[in-house]
CSV table of C-alpha atoms and ligand atoms in Angstrom, one decimal:
chain,number,residue,atom,x,y,z
A,10,UNK,CA,-0.1,-5.9,7.5
A,11,UNK,CA,-1.3,-2.9,5.8
A,12,UNK,CA,-2.1,-3.8,2.4
A,13,UNK,CA,-2.2,-1.6,-0.3
A,14,UNK,CA,-6.2,-2.1,-1.2
A,15,UNK,CA,-7.3,-1.6,2.7
A,16,UNK,CA,-5.5,2.0,2.7
A,17,UNK,CA,-7.0,2.8,-1.2
A,18,UNK,CA,-10.4,1.4,0.9
A,19,UNK,CA,-9.6,3.9,3.5
A,20,UNK,CA,-8.3,7.0,1.4
A,21,UNK,CA,-11.9,6.7,-1.2
A,22,UNK,CA,-13.6,6.9,2.2
A,23,UNK,CA,-11.9,10.0,4.1
A,24,UNK,CA,-13.6,13.3,5.3
A,25,UNK,CA,-11.4,14.1,7.3
A,26,UNK,CA,-10.9,17.4,5.6
A,27,UNK,CA,-14.1,19.5,5.4
A,28,UNK,CA,-13.9,22.5,3.1
A,29,UNK,CA,-12.3,19.4,0.8
A,30,UNK,CA,-14.5,17.1,1.3
A,31,UNK,CA,-17.4,19.9,0.4
A,32,UNK,CA,-15.6,20.8,-2.8
A,33,UNK,CA,-14.4,18.0,-4.2
A,34,UNK,CA,-18.8,16.8,-4.0
A,35,UNK,CA,-19.5,20.2,-5.2
A,36,UNK,CA,-17.1,19.8,-8.3
A,37,UNK,CA,-18.9,16.6,-9.1
A,38,UNK,CA,-22.4,18.3,-8.7
A,39,UNK,CA,-21.8,21.2,-10.5
A,40,UNK,CA,-18.9,19.8,-12.9
A,41,UNK,CA,-17.6,22.4,-16.0
A,42,UNK,CA,-19.4,23.0,-19.1
A,43,UNK,CA,-16.6,20.5,-21.4
A,44,UNK,CA,-17.8,18.0,-19.1
A,45,UNK,CA,-21.5,18.2,-18.6
A,46,UNK,CA,-22.6,15.3,-19.5
A,47,UNK,CA,-19.9,13.3,-17.3
A,48,UNK,CA,-20.2,11.5,-14.2
A,49,UNK,CA,-17.5,12.9,-11.6
A,50,UNK,CA,-16.2,10.7,-9.5
A,51,UNK,CA,-16.0,13.4,-6.8
A,52,UNK,CA,-14.0,11.4,-3.4
A,53,UNK,CA,-10.4,11.0,-2.4
A,54,UNK,CA,-8.0,9.4,-5.1
A,55,UNK,CA,-5.4,6.8,-4.3
A,56,UNK,CA,-2.2,6.3,-5.9
A,57,UNK,CA,-2.2,4.1,-8.8
A,58,UNK,CA,0.8,1.8,-11.1
A,59,UNK,CA,3.5,-1.0,-10.3
A,60,UNK,CA,3.1,-1.9,-6.1
A,61,UNK,CA,7.1,-3.0,-6.7
A,62,UNK,CA,8.2,0.0,-9.0
A,63,UNK,CA,11.6,1.4,-7.6
A,64,UNK,CA,10.3,4.4,-9.0
A,65,UNK,CA,7.6,7.1,-6.8
A,66,UNK,CA,6.6,10.1,-8.3
A,67,UNK,CA,4.7,12.3,-6.2
A,68,UNK,CA,2.1,15.2,-7.3
A,69,UNK,CA,1.1,18.3,-5.8
A,70,UNK,CA,-3.3,16.9,-5.6
A,71,UNK,CA,-5.2,15.7,-8.1
A,72,UNK,CA,-7.0,18.4,-10.5
A,73,UNK,CA,-10.9,19.6,-10.0
A,74,UNK,CA,-12.2,18.5,-13.7
A,75,UNK,CA,-9.0,16.2,-14.0
A,76,UNK,CA,-8.7,13.2,-11.3
A,77,UNK,CA,-11.4,14.4,-9.3
A,78,UNK,CA,-13.4,13.3,-12.1
A,79,UNK,CA,-11.9,10.3,-13.7
A,80,UNK,CA,-11.0,8.9,-10.1
A,81,UNK,CA,-7.3,9.0,-11.0
A,82,UNK,CA,-5.0,11.1,-10.3
A,83,UNK,CA,-3.1,12.5,-13.9
A,84,UNK,CA,-6.0,11.9,-15.8
A,85,UNK,CA,-7.6,13.5,-17.9
A,86,UNK,CA,-5.9,17.0,-18.1
A,87,UNK,CA,-3.0,18.5,-19.5
A,88,UNK,CA,-0.4,17.8,-16.9
A,89,UNK,CA,-1.9,13.7,-17.6
A,90,UNK,CA,-0.8,14.1,-20.9
A,91,UNK,CA,2.4,15.3,-20.4
A,92,UNK,CA,3.3,12.8,-17.7
A,93,UNK,CA,2.2,9.8,-19.6
A,94,UNK,CA,3.3,10.5,-22.9
A,95,UNK,CA,6.6,11.0,-21.1
A,96,UNK,CA,6.3,7.4,-18.8
A,97,UNK,CA,5.6,5.5,-22.5
A,98,UNK,CA,8.5,7.3,-24.1
A,99,UNK,CA,11.0,6.2,-21.9
A,100,UNK,CA,8.7,2.5,-20.8
A,101,UNK,CA,7.4,3.0,-17.4
A,102,UNK,CA,3.5,3.3,-18.7
A,103,UNK,CA,2.5,0.9,-21.9
A,104,UNK,CA,0.2,4.1,-23.3
A,105,UNK,CA,0.7,7.1,-24.0
A,106,UNK,CA,-2.4,8.9,-23.0
A,107,UNK,CA,-3.7,8.8,-20.0
A,108,UNK,CA,-8.0,9.9,-20.2
A,109,UNK,CA,-10.0,7.5,-18.2
A,110,UNK,CA,-9.8,5.1,-15.3
A,111,UNK,CA,-10.5,2.6,-17.5
A,112,UNK,CA,-8.4,3.5,-20.3
A,113,UNK,CA,-5.7,0.6,-19.6
A,114,UNK,CA,-3.2,2.1,-18.5
A,115,UNK,CA,-0.2,-0.2,-16.9
A,116,UNK,CA,2.5,1.7,-15.1
A,117,UNK,CA,5.7,-0.4,-15.2
A,118,UNK,CA,8.5,0.1,-12.6
A,119,UNK,CA,6.7,3.2,-11.2
A,120,UNK,CA,3.9,4.2,-8.9
A,121,UNK,CA,2.3,7.8,-9.0
A,122,UNK,CA,0.9,9.5,-5.7
A,123,UNK,CA,0.2,13.1,-4.4
A,124,UNK,CA,1.3,15.1,-1.6
A,125,UNK,CA,-3.2,16.0,-1.1
A,126,UNK,CA,-5.9,13.4,-2.2
A,127,UNK,CA,-9.0,16.0,-2.9
A,128,UNK,CA,-8.9,18.2,-5.5
A,129,UNK,CA,-8.0,21.2,-3.8
A,130,UNK,CA,-9.8,25.0,-4.9
A,131,UNK,CA,-7.6,27.1,-7.0
A,132,UNK,CA,-4.8,23.6,-6.1
A,133,UNK,CA,-3.7,25.5,-2.8
A,134,UNK,CA,-4.7,23.1,0.3
A,135,UNK,CA,-4.2,24.5,3.1
A,136,UNK,CA,-0.7,23.8,5.6
A,137,UNK,CA,-3.2,21.8,7.8
A,138,UNK,CA,-4.7,20.2,5.1
A,139,UNK,CA,-1.9,18.7,3.8
A,140,UNK,CA,-0.6,17.8,7.7
A,141,UNK,CA,-3.6,15.6,8.2
A,142,UNK,CA,-3.1,14.1,4.6
A,143,UNK,CA,0.6,13.1,5.2
A,144,UNK,CA,-0.4,10.4,7.0
A,145,UNK,CA,-1.6,8.5,3.5
A,146,UNK,CA,1.3,9.0,1.7
A,147,UNK,CA,3.5,7.8,4.8
A,148,UNK,CA,1.3,4.2,5.1
A,149,UNK,CA,2.1,4.2,1.2
A,150,UNK,CA,5.8,4.8,1.5
A,151,UNK,CA,5.8,2.0,3.7
A,152,UNK,CA,3.3,-0.6,2.1
A,153,UNK,CA,6.1,0.3,-1.4
A,154,UNK,CA,9.2,-1.7,-0.7
A,155,UNK,CA,11.2,-1.4,-3.3
A,156,UNK,CA,10.8,2.5,-4.2
A,157,UNK,CA,14.6,4.1,-5.1
A,158,UNK,CA,14.1,6.7,-6.5
A,159,UNK,CA,11.5,9.6,-5.8
A,160,UNK,CA,10.5,12.1,-8.6
A,161,UNK,CA,8.7,15.2,-6.9
A,162,UNK,CA,6.6,17.4,-9.0
A,163,UNK,CA,6.9,21.1,-7.8
A,164,UNK,CA,7.5,22.6,-4.3
A,165,UNK,CA,4.8,21.4,-2.7
A,166,UNK,CA,5.7,17.7,-3.4
A,167,UNK,CA,9.4,18.2,-2.6
A,168,UNK,CA,8.0,19.7,1.0
A,169,UNK,CA,6.3,16.5,1.5
A,170,UNK,CA,8.8,14.0,0.0
A,171,UNK,CA,11.3,15.6,2.6
A,172,UNK,CA,9.2,15.3,5.6
A,173,UNK,CA,8.5,11.5,4.8
A,174,UNK,CA,12.1,10.9,4.2
A,175,UNK,CA,13.1,12.8,7.4
A,176,UNK,CA,15.3,15.0,5.7
A,177,UNK,CA,15.9,19.1,6.0
A,178,UNK,CA,14.4,20.5,2.3
A,179,UNK,CA,17.3,22.2,0.1
A,180,UNK,CA,16.2,25.3,-2.2
A,181,UNK,CA,13.8,23.2,-5.2
A,182,UNK,CA,14.3,23.6,-8.6
A,183,UNK,CA,14.2,22.2,-12.0
A,184,UNK,CA,15.7,18.3,-13.0
A,185,UNK,CA,17.5,18.7,-9.4
A,186,UNK,CA,19.1,15.1,-7.8
A,187,UNK,CA,19.6,14.8,-3.9
A,188,UNK,CA,21.3,11.5,-3.2
A,189,UNK,CA,20.6,10.4,0.6
A,190,UNK,CA,21.8,6.6,1.1
A,191,UNK,CA,18.5,4.5,1.5
A,192,UNK,CA,17.1,6.6,-1.6
A,193,UNK,CA,17.9,9.4,-4.5
A,194,UNK,CA,15.2,12.9,-4.9
A,195,UNK,CA,14.4,13.9,-8.0
A,196,UNK,CA,13.0,17.0,-9.1
A,197,UNK,CA,11.2,19.0,-11.9
A,198,UNK,CA,8.7,21.6,-12.1
A,199,UNK,CA,4.8,20.7,-12.3
A,200,UNK,CA,3.8,19.6,-15.9
A,201,UNK,CA,0.7,22.0,-15.1
A,202,UNK,CA,-1.2,24.4,-17.5
A,203,UNK,CA,0.8,26.9,-16.0
A,204,UNK,CA,4.0,25.7,-16.4
A,205,UNK,CA,3.5,24.2,-19.7
A,206,UNK,CA,2.1,26.5,-21.4
A,207,UNK,CA,4.8,29.6,-20.5
A,208,UNK,CA,7.7,27.3,-21.3
A,209,UNK,CA,8.6,27.8,-17.4
A,210,UNK,CA,8.8,24.0,-18.2
A,211,UNK,CA,9.5,22.9,-21.5
A,212,UNK,CA,9.2,19.5,-23.1
A,213,UNK,CA,12.7,19.0,-23.6
A,214,UNK,CA,12.9,19.9,-19.4
A,215,UNK,CA,10.3,17.3,-19.2
A,216,UNK,CA,12.2,14.4,-21.3
A,217,UNK,CA,15.6,15.7,-19.4
A,218,UNK,CA,13.7,14.2,-15.8
A,219,UNK,CA,12.6,11.6,-16.8
A,220,UNK,CA,15.9,10.0,-18.9
A,221,UNK,CA,17.6,10.4,-15.4
A,222,UNK,CA,15.0,8.6,-13.7
A,223,UNK,CA,15.0,6.0,-15.7
A,224,UNK,CA,18.5,5.4,-14.7
A,225,UNK,CA,18.2,6.1,-11.4
A,226,UNK,CA,15.6,3.2,-11.4
A,227,UNK,CA,17.2,0.2,-12.9
B,20,SF4,S1,-6.8,15.9,1.8
B,20,SF4,FE1,-6.7,13.6,2.4
B,20,SF4,S2,-7.1,13.8,4.3
B,20,SF4,FE2,-8.0,15.4,4.2
B,20,SF4,S3,-10.7,15.2,3.2
B,20,SF4,FE3,-9.5,14.4,1.3
B,20,SF4,S4,-8.5,12.4,1.8
B,20,SF4,FE4,-9.1,13.2,3.7
């Protein structure tokens, strides 16, 4: 029987996408000035959270200087700040911040993952890279037995989720709910700086998505 720790080990050591493997190591070596004194993780990232949880949150991929630096998804960047804050507000997270992999953040009734496990240049994985990495999402979903709701952060996450549950994607938009026999799929704009700083995604709209997630994952 597959276990989450066995899968996570496989992900951590994966080098199937040469471009991404090279990129995450280069980023980890060259760093960015504001984090020059830190050791970057620089490896593919597995998901994290409550393996018995009912809510699965699917993002796009780790951020070059966020997850790729800290070693945990949605950790150490502004997307992580938005996610931890709202998850704490709705009782899914023990603390309202996500700054480092040893910050004692514990997720309750929720698991966080992504369509692609290596940070891609310009946040843009190729189709081939998405296809190659999809297998990890599939294996993870098989292991997480209690998922009732999948919250997709952005269109790439939504498309990967539709493939995962074998349904045809509908038109993507913010705070849309698609209900299937065994699973509910909720969509949101990604809480990236490009969306939150431009007002494309407001805090009120972000709250609304989590209010719905909370209700559905009871
Ligand atoms: S993106 Fe996924 S499949 Fe490609 S190297 Fe990273 S972990 Fe492996």
